[in-house]
Coordinates of N, CA and C in Angstrom, one line a residue:
X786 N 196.3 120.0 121.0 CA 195.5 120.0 119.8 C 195.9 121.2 119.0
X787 N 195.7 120.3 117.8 CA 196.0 122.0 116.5 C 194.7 122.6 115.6
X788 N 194.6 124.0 115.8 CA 193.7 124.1 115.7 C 194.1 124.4 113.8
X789 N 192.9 124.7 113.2 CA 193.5 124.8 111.5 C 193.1 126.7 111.0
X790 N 194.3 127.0 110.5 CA 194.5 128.4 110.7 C 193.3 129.0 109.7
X791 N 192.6 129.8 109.9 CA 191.8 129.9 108.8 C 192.5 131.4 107.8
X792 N 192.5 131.4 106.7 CA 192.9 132.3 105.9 C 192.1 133.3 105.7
X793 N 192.5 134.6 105.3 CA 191.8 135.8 105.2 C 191.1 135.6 103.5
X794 N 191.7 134.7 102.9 CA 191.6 134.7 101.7 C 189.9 134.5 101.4
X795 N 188.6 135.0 100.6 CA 187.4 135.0 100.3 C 187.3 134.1 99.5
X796 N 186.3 133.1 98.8 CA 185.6 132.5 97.9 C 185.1 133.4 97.0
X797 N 185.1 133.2 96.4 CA 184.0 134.5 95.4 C 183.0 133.7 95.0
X798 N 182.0 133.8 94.7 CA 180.7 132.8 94.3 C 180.4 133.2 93.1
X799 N 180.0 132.2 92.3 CA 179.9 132.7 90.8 C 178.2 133.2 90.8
X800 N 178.3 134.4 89.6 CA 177.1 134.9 89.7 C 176.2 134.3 88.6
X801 N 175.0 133.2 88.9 CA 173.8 132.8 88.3 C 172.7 133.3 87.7
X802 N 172.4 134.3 88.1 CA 171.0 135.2 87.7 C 171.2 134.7 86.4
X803 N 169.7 135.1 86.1 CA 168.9 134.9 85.1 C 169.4 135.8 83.7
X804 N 169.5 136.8 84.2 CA 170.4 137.9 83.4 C 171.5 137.5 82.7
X805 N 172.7 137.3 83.6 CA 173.9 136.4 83.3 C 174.1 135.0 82.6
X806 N 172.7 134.4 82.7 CA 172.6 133.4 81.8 C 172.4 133.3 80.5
X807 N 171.3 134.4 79.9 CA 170.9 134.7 78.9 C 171.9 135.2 78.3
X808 N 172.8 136.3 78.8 CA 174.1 136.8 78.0 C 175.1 135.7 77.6
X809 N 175.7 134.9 78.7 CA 176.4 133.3 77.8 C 175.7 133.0 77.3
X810 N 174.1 132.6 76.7 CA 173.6 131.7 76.1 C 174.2 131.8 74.7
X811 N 173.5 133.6 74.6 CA 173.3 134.5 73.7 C 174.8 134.4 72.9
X812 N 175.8 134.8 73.9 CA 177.3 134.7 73.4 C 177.8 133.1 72.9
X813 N 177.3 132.2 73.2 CA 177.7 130.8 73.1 C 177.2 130.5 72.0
X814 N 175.4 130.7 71.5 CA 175.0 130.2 70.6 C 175.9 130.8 69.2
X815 N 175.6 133.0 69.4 CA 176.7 133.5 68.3 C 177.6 132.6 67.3
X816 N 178.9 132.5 68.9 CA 180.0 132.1 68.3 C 179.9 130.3 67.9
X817 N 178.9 129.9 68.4 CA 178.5 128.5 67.6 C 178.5 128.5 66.1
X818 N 177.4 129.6 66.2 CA 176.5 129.7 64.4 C 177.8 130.6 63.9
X819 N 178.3 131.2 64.0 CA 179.5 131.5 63.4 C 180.6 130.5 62.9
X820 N 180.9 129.9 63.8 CA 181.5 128.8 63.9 C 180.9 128.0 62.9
X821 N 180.0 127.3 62.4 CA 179.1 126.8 61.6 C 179.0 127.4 60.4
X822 N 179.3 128.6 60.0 CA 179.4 129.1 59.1 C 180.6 129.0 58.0
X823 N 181.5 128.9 59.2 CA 182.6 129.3 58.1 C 183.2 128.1 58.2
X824 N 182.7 126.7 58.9 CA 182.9 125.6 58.7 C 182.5 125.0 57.4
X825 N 180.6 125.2 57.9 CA 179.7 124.2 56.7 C 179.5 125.3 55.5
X826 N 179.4 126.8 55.7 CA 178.7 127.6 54.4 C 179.8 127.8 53.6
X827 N 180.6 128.7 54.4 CA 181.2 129.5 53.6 C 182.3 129.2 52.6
X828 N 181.9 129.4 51.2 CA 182.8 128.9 49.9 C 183.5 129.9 49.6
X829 N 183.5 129.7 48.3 CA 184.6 131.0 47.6 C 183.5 131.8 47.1
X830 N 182.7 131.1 46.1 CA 182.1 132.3 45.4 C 180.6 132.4 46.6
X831 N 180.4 131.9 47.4 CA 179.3 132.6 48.5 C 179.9 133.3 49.7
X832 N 180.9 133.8 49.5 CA 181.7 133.7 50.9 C 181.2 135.3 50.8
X833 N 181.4 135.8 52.2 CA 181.0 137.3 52.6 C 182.3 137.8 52.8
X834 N 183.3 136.7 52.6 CA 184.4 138.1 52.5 C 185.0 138.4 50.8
X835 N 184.3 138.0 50.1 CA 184.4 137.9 48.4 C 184.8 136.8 47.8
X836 N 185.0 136.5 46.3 CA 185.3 135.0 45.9 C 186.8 134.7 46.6
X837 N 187.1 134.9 47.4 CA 188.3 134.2 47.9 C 188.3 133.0 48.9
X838 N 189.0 131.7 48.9 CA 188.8 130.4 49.4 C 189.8 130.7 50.8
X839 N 190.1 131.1 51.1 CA 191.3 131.2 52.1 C 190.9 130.8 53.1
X840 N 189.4 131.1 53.8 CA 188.6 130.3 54.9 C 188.5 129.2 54.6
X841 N 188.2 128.8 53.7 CA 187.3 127.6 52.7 C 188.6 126.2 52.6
X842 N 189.6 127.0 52.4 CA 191.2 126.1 52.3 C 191.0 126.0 54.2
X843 N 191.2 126.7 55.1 CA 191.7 126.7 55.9 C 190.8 125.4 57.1
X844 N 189.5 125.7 56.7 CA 188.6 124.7 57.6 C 188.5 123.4 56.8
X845 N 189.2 123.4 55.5 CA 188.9 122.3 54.7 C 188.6 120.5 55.1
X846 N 189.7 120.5 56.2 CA 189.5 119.0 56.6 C 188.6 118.9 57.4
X847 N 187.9 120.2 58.4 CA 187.3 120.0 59.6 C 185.8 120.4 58.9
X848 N 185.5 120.5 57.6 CA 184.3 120.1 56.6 C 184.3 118.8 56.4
X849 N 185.3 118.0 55.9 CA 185.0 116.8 55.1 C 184.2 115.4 56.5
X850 N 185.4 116.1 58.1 CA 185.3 115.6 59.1 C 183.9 115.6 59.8
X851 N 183.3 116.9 59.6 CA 182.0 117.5 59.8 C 180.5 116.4 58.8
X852 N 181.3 116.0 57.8 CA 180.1 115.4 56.7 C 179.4 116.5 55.3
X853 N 180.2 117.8 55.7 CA 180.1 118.5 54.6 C 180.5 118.5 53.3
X854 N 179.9 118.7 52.6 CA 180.1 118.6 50.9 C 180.8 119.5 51.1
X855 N 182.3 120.0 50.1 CA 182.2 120.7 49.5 C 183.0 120.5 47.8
X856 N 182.9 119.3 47.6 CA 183.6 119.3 46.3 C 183.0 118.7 45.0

């Protein structure tokens, strides 16, 4: 009979706490509402980086795709 060789190699177990959850949330929601920003808000003359479209041109299809006005 063959026995099966066991490896030295460890599992690492991912860490759950309560702590570590709140920090992805926190990080997830962020870069969501960010994301949302410079999809659905941000124009030319409202934009926070000045009247420039450059964002505004660049997410342009993934607005119209979204159901966003912008024209």
């Amino acid at each position: 009979m063959s026995h099966p060789q066991q490896s030295s190699s460890r599992i690492r177990s991912v860490d759950v706490s309560a702590a570590s959850a709140v920090v992805w949330l926190a990080a997830t929601a962020f870069l969501a509402l960010l994301a949302l920003y410079f999809v659905g808000v941000d124009q030319g003359a409202v934009s926070l980086f000045g009247s420039d479209s450059h964002v505004h041109e660049f997410v342009h299809d993934a607005r119209h795709l979204l159901g966003f006005p912008c024209h």
